[in-house]
């Protein structure tokens, strides 16, 4: 997280309209279509177990410092590689993701997708490919950040200014709360009332940090907020902090003067139906049509090596690519998944592209559900 965190709000883009089927045209020209082996960012990729993260900056892949892992700007797109070993062997396996911020431009999204496929090529087509959207991340993706994810407004192109420039600095309000799995997570939220008494909030006003403790918040949330404030102080330097208790803080306190942000009327609602029936489609890459072949219980035996399938369980979408599928089918797994989910009415859902023989914990769990 940069010490200069004040920034103007990013322009809102509709990343959902990005047409990934157009690889080879505008995006390729802008990225200048280098081969995977000549991309400097990939030279140390996947050599040992662990997590590696890159951010897209002006169509280039830039390393994210390890101390900033888990912090994402809503105006940017990222590539994340998780490398791990089998329990029974030393063979390396990979999951490669691209993460799309809510305000990430279509060009950034397209570049991240293109570069994700390039990284897959660099690693000899071994990785399982994933796409994640801000606010709707899969449990597997969130598990890589045991201290929680922090989503911040703005991004690399959103006009960074120094905290000293108070007239330009836009305060940030971070919610510290427990998710459905009772894990404490951090998320930047609009600066407006009401505040939830079950939670803790951290307001970053540039030269002062406020921690507001709801009267029903847990010690875990309070400790997490305190750690977050210490993290900001360690990077920014001289900055004061104040802890406020809900029951003893006057409504006229300066803290509440910052809670005046206008509502964002363009939020995606998280309305997945956990009881939705499984649907399995066979893909025709010539016509871009999807033939429904099964509903309800889907098993591994339903996937045939000569074809490409889309498995939709209502909460996530998986593209399974058979070993004997055509070269065109194999290279277009990600665009196929994007095109399908864009028309599904729930375009933010996690996407996973799996090649026959690859391991995918999320896919195996979805089949068993």
Coordinates of C-alpha atoms in Angstrom, one line a residue:
X1 CA 0.0 0.0 0.0
X2 CA 1.6 3.2 -1.1
X3 CA 2.4 5.9 1.4
X4 CA 0.7 8.4 -0.9
X5 CA -2.8 7.0 -0.7
X6 CA -4.8 10.1 -1.4
X7 CA -6.3 10.0 -4.8
X8 CA -9.2 11.2 -7.0
X9 CA -12.0 8.8 -7.6
X10 CA -11.5 6.7 -10.7
X11 CA -13.8 6.9 -13.7
X12 CA -16.4 4.1 -13.8
X13 CA -15.9 1.6 -16.6
X14 CA -18.1 -1.3 -17.6
X15 CA -15.6 -4.1 -17.7
X16 CA -18.6 -6.5 -18.3
X17 CA -18.7 -5.3 -21.9
X18 CA -15.2 -6.3 -22.7
X19 CA -15.2 -8.8 -25.6
X20 CA -12.5 -11.3 -24.9
X21 CA -13.3 -13.1 -28.2
X22 CA -11.5 -10.2 -29.9
X23 CA -8.0 -11.3 -28.8
X24 CA -5.6 -10.6 -31.7
X25 CA -7.0 -7.2 -32.4
X26 CA -6.8 -4.0 -30.4
X27 CA -5.6 -5.4 -27.1
X28 CA -2.9 -7.4 -28.9
X29 CA -1.7 -4.3 -30.7
X30 CA -1.6 -2.3 -27.5
X31 CA 0.3 -5.0 -25.6
X32 CA 2.5 -5.5 -28.7
X33 CA 2.0 -9.2 -28.4
X34 CA 5.4 -10.3 -27.0
X35 CA 6.0 -14.0 -26.7
X36 CA 5.8 -15.4 -23.2
X37 CA 9.5 -16.0 -22.9
X38 CA 10.4 -12.4 -23.5
X39 CA 8.0 -11.0 -20.8
X40 CA 10.4 -9.9 -18.0
X41 CA 7.7 -10.4 -15.3
X42 CA 7.5 -14.1 -16.0
X43 CA 11.2 -14.9 -15.7
X44 CA 10.9 -15.9 -12.0
X45 CA 7.3 -17.1 -12.2
X46 CA 6.3 -20.5 -10.8
X47 CA 9.8 -21.7 -9.8
X48 CA 8.9 -22.5 -6.2
X49 CA 5.7 -22.9 -4.1
X50 CA 4.2 -19.6 -3.0
X51 CA 2.1 -16.7 -4.2
X52 CA 3.2 -14.1 -6.8
X53 CA 1.2 -11.0 -7.7
X54 CA 1.4 -8.5 -10.6
X55 CA -0.6 -5.4 -11.5
X56 CA -1.4 -4.1 -15.0
X57 CA 0.1 -0.6 -15.5
X58 CA -0.1 1.0 -18.9
X59 CA -0.5 -2.4 -20.6
X60 CA 2.6 -3.7 -18.8
X61 CA 2.9 -6.3 -16.0
X62 CA 4.5 -4.9 -12.9
X63 CA 5.5 -6.7 -9.7
X64 CA 3.5 -6.0 -6.5
X65 CA 5.7 -5.8 -3.4
X66 CA 5.1 -8.8 -1.1
X67 CA 4.3 -6.5 1.8
X68 CA 1.3 -5.3 -0.3
X69 CA -0.1 -8.7 -1.0
X70 CA -3.8 -8.8 -0.2
X71 CA -4.3 -5.1 -1.0
X72 CA -6.1 -4.3 -4.2
X73 CA -7.2 -1.1 -5.8
X74 CA -10.6 -1.0 -7.4
X75 CA -9.3 0.9 -10.4
X76 CA -6.8 -1.8 -11.4
X77 CA -6.6 -5.3 -12.7
X78 CA -4.1 -7.9 -11.3
X79 CA -2.6 -11.3 -12.1
X80 CA -2.1 -13.7 -9.3
X81 CA -0.1 -17.0 -9.5
X82 CA -0.3 -19.7 -6.8
X83 CA 2.3 -22.4 -7.1
X84 CA 2.0 -25.5 -4.9
X85 CA 3.3 -29.1 -4.7
X86 CA 1.4 -32.4 -4.6
X87 CA 1.3 -34.0 -1.2
X88 CA 2.7 -37.2 -2.7
X89 CA 5.3 -35.8 -5.1
X90 CA 7.5 -32.8 -5.8
X91 CA 5.6 -31.9 -9.0
X92 CA 4.6 -28.3 -9.2
X93 CA 1.0 -27.3 -9.8
X94 CA -0.4 -23.8 -10.6
X95 CA -3.5 -21.7 -10.3
X96 CA -3.4 -18.4 -12.2
X97 CA -6.0 -15.7 -11.7
X98 CA -6.7 -12.3 -13.0
X99 CA -8.7 -10.1 -10.6
X100 CA -10.8 -7.2 -12.0
X101 CA -11.4 -4.1 -9.9
X102 CA -14.8 -2.5 -10.1
X103 CA -13.4 0.6 -11.8
X104 CA -10.8 -1.2 -13.9
X105 CA -10.9 -0.2 -17.6
X106 CA -11.8 -2.6 -20.3
X107 CA -8.3 -2.2 -21.7
X108 CA -6.8 -3.2 -18.3
X109 CA -9.2 -6.1 -18.0
X110 CA -8.4 -7.3 -21.6
X111 CA -4.6 -7.0 -21.0
X112 CA -4.9 -8.9 -17.7
X113 CA -6.8 -11.7 -19.5
X114 CA -4.3 -11.8 -22.4
X115 CA -1.3 -11.9 -20.1
X116 CA -2.9 -14.6 -17.9
X117 CA -3.1 -16.8 -21.0
X118 CA 0.5 -15.8 -21.8
X119 CA 1.6 -16.9 -18.3
X120 CA -0.3 -20.2 -18.8
X121 CA 1.8 -20.7 -22.0
X122 CA 5.0 -19.9 -20.2
X123 CA 4.2 -22.6 -17.6
X124 CA 3.6 -25.2 -20.4
X125 CA -0.2 -25.0 -20.2
X126 CA -0.2 -26.5 -16.7
X127 CA -2.1 -23.9 -14.7
X128 CA -5.8 -23.8 -14.0
X129 CA -7.0 -20.4 -15.1
X130 CA -9.4 -18.3 -13.1
X131 CA -11.1 -14.9 -13.3
X132 CA -12.2 -13.1 -10.1
X133 CA -14.3 -9.9 -9.8
X134 CA -14.1 -7.4 -6.9
X135 CA -16.6 -8.2 -4.2
X136 CA -17.5 -11.6 -5.5
X137 CA -14.2 -13.5 -5.0
X138 CA -14.3 -17.3 -4.6
X139 CA -13.4 -18.9 -1.2
X140 CA -10.3 -20.4 -2.7
X141 CA -9.0 -17.0 -3.9
X142 CA -9.7 -15.4 -0.5
X143 CA -7.9 -18.3 1.3
X144 CA -4.6 -17.0 -0.2
X145 CA -4.8 -14.0 2.1
X146 CA -5.1 -15.3 5.7
X147 CA -4.9 -11.7 7.1
X148 CA -7.8 -10.7 4.8
X149 CA -8.2 -8.7 1.6
X150 CA -8.2 -4.9 1.7
X151 CA -10.0 -3.2 -1.3
X152 CA -9.1 0.4 -1.8
X153 CA -10.6 3.0 -4.1
X154 CA -8.6 4.4 -7.0
X155 CA -5.6 2.9 -8.8
X156 CA -2.4 3.4 -10.6
X157 CA -4.0 5.8 -13.2
X158 CA -6.4 7.6 -10.8
X159 CA -4.2 10.6 -9.9
X160 CA -2.1 9.9 -6.8
X161 CA -1.4 12.9 -4.6
X162 CA 0.5 13.3 -1.4
X163 CA -1.3 13.2 1.9
X164 CA 0.1 16.7 2.5
X165 CA -2.2 18.0 -0.2
X166 CA -5.2 18.0 2.0
X167 CA -7.4 19.8 -0.6
X168 CA -6.9 16.9 -3.0
X169 CA -7.0 14.0 -0.5
X170 CA -10.2 11.9 -0.5
X171 CA -10.7 10.1 2.9
X172 CA -11.3 6.4 2.9
X173 CA -13.6 4.3 5.2
X174 CA -12.7 0.7 5.7
X175 CA -15.2 -1.8 7.2
X176 CA -13.7 -4.4 9.5
X177 CA -16.2 -7.2 9.9
X178 CA -16.7 -11.0 9.9
X179 CA -17.7 -12.8 6.7
X180 CA -20.1 -15.8 6.4
X181 CA -17.2 -18.1 7.5
X182 CA -16.6 -15.9 10.7
X183 CA -13.3 -14.7 9.3
X184 CA -12.4 -11.0 9.9
X185 CA -12.1 -9.2 6.6
X186 CA -11.5 -5.6 5.5
X187 CA -13.3 -3.8 2.7
X188 CA -13.4 -0.2 1.7
X189 CA -17.0 1.1 1.8
X190 CA -18.7 4.4 0.9
X191 CA -18.3 7.1 3.5
X192 CA -21.9 7.4 4.6
X193 CA -24.2 6.6 7.5
X194 CA -25.5 4.5 9.1
X195 CA -22.7 2.5 10.6
X196 CA -23.3 -1.0 11.8
X197 CA -23.0 -1.5 15.6
X198 CA -21.8 -5.1 15.0
X199 CA -18.7 -3.9 13.1
X200 CA -15.6 -1.7 13.4
X201 CA -14.6 1.1 10.9
X202 CA -11.3 2.7 10.1
X203 CA -11.5 6.2 8.6
X204 CA -8.3 7.4 6.9
X205 CA -8.4 11.2 6.7
X206 CA -4.8 11.6 5.6
X207 CA -3.3 13.2 8.6
X208 CA -5.4 11.4 11.2
X209 CA -6.8 7.9 11.5
X210 CA -10.0 7.1 13.3
X211 CA -11.1 3.7 14.6
X212 CA -14.8 3.5 15.4
X213 CA -15.8 0.5 17.5
X214 CA -19.4 -0.5 17.2
X215 CA -20.9 -1.4 20.6
X216 CA -21.5 -5.0 19.5
X217 CA -18.2 -5.5 17.7
X218 CA -15.9 -8.4 18.7
X219 CA -12.4 -8.1 20.1
X220 CA -11.1 -9.9 16.9
X221 CA -12.5 -7.1 14.7
X222 CA -11.1 -4.4 17.0
X223 CA -7.7 -6.0 17.0
X224 CA -7.8 -6.3 13.2
X225 CA -8.6 -2.6 12.9
X226 CA -5.8 -1.7 15.2
X227 CA -3.3 -3.8 13.2
X228 CA -4.5 -2.1 10.0
X229 CA -3.9 1.3 11.5
X230 CA -0.4 0.3 12.6
X231 CA 0.3 -0.9 9.1
X232 CA -0.7 2.4 7.6
X233 CA 1.4 4.3 10.1
X234 CA 4.5 2.1 9.4
X235 CA 4.3 3.1 5.7
X236 CA 3.1 6.7 6.0
X237 CA 5.2 7.9 8.9
X238 CA 3.9 10.7 11.1
X239 CA 0.2 10.4 11.5
X240 CA -2.1 10.5 14.5
X241 CA -4.9 8.1 15.4
X242 CA -8.0 8.1 17.6
X243 CA -10.1 5.3 18.9
X244 CA -13.8 6.0 19.2
X245 CA -16.4 4.0 21.1
X246 CA -20.0 4.1 19.7
X247 CA -21.7 4.7 23.0
X248 CA -19.4 7.5 24.1
X249 CA -18.9 9.4 20.9
X250 CA -21.0 12.5 20.3
X251 CA -22.9 12.9 17.0
X252 CA -21.1 16.2 16.6
X253 CA -17.6 14.6 16.6
X254 CA -15.5 15.6 13.6
X255 CA -15.4 11.9 12.6
X256 CA -19.0 12.0 11.4
X257 CA -18.2 15.1 9.2
X258 CA -16.4 12.8 6.8
X259 CA -19.4 10.5 6.3
X260 CA -21.0 12.5 3.5
X261 CA -20.2 10.5 0.3
X262 CA -23.0 10.2 -2.2
X263 CA -24.4 6.7 -2.8
X264 CA -23.2 4.7 -5.7
X265 CA -26.2 3.6 -7.6
X266 CA -24.4 1.2 -9.9
X267 CA -23.5 -1.6 -7.5
X268 CA -23.8 -5.2 -8.6
X269 CA -26.1 -7.1 -6.3
X270 CA -24.9 -10.5 -5.1
X271 CA -28.0 -12.4 -5.8
X272 CA -26.7 -15.9 -6.6
X273 CA -29.1 -18.6 -5.9
X274 CA -27.3 -21.3 -3.9
X275 CA -30.1 -23.8 -4.7
X276 CA -29.8 -23.3 -8.5
X277 CA -29.6 -26.6 -10.5
X278 CA -26.4 -27.6 -12.1
X279 CA -26.3 -27.1 -15.9
X280 CA -23.8 -28.8 -18.2
X281 CA -23.4 -27.4 -21.8
X282 CA -21.4 -28.8 -24.7
X283 CA -19.6 -26.0 -26.7
X284 CA -19.5 -25.6 -30.4
X285 CA -16.6 -23.2 -31.1
X286 CA -17.6 -22.8 -34.7
X287 CA -21.0 -21.3 -33.9
X288 CA -20.3 -20.1 -30.4
X289 CA -23.4 -22.0 -29.3
X290 CA -23.9 -23.9 -26.1
X291 CA -25.9 -27.1 -26.2
X292 CA -27.5 -28.1 -22.9
X293 CA -26.7 -31.7 -22.3
X294 CA -27.6 -32.2 -18.6
X295 CA -29.3 -30.6 -15.6
X296 CA -29.2 -31.6 -12.0
X297 CA -26.5 -34.0 -10.8
X298 CA -23.3 -33.7 -12.9
X299 CA -20.4 -36.1 -12.5
X300 CA -16.9 -36.4 -13.9
X301 CA -18.1 -39.1 -16.3
X302 CA -20.3 -36.6 -18.1
X303 CA -17.1 -34.8 -19.5
X304 CA -15.8 -36.3 -22.8
X305 CA -12.2 -35.9 -24.0
X306 CA -13.2 -34.8 -27.5
X307 CA -15.2 -31.8 -26.4
X308 CA -15.3 -28.6 -24.4
X309 CA -18.0 -28.2 -21.7
X310 CA -19.3 -25.4 -19.6
X311 CA -20.5 -26.4 -16.1
X312 CA -22.6 -23.8 -14.4
X313 CA -23.6 -24.5 -10.7
X314 CA -25.3 -21.1 -10.2
X315 CA -22.5 -19.7 -8.1
X316 CA -19.5 -20.2 -10.4
X317 CA -18.8 -21.2 -14.0
X318 CA -16.2 -23.8 -15.1
X319 CA -14.9 -24.4 -18.7
X320 CA -13.6 -28.0 -19.0
X321 CA -11.4 -28.6 -22.0
X322 CA -11.0 -32.2 -23.2
X323 CA -7.5 -33.5 -24.0
X324 CA -8.6 -34.2 -27.6
X325 CA -10.4 -30.9 -28.2
X326 CA -9.2 -28.9 -31.2
X327 CA -6.4 -26.3 -30.9
X328 CA -9.0 -23.5 -31.4
X329 CA -11.1 -24.9 -28.5
X330 CA -8.1 -25.2 -26.2
X331 CA -6.9 -21.6 -26.7
X332 CA -10.4 -20.0 -26.4
X333 CA -11.5 -21.4 -23.1
X334 CA -11.3 -18.0 -21.3
X335 CA -13.2 -16.1 -24.0
X336 CA -15.8 -18.8 -24.1
X337 CA -16.3 -18.6 -20.4
X338 CA -16.5 -14.8 -20.4
X339 CA -19.0 -14.7 -23.3
X340 CA -21.2 -17.3 -21.5
X341 CA -21.2 -15.6 -18.1
X342 CA -21.7 -12.1 -19.7
X343 CA -25.1 -13.3 -21.0
X344 CA -26.0 -15.2 -17.9
X345 CA -27.4 -12.2 -16.0
X346 CA -24.7 -12.7 -13.3
X347 CA -21.4 -11.6 -15.0
X348 CA -19.4 -11.1 -11.8
X349 CA -19.3 -14.9 -10.9
X350 CA -15.9 -16.6 -10.6
X351 CA -14.7 -18.3 -13.8
X352 CA -12.4 -21.3 -14.0
X353 CA -10.8 -22.9 -17.1
X354 CA -9.6 -26.5 -16.5
X355 CA -7.8 -28.7 -18.9
X356 CA -8.4 -32.4 -18.7
X357 CA -6.0 -34.0 -16.3
X358 CA -5.4 -30.8 -14.3
X359 CA -6.3 -30.5 -10.7
X360 CA -8.9 -28.0 -9.5
X361 CA -10.1 -28.0 -5.9
X362 CA -13.0 -25.6 -6.7
X363 CA -14.2 -27.8 -9.6
X364 CA -14.0 -31.0 -7.6
X365 CA -16.0 -29.4 -4.8
X366 CA -18.6 -28.1 -7.2
X367 CA -19.2 -31.6 -8.6
X368 CA -19.7 -33.0 -5.2
X369 CA -22.1 -30.3 -4.0

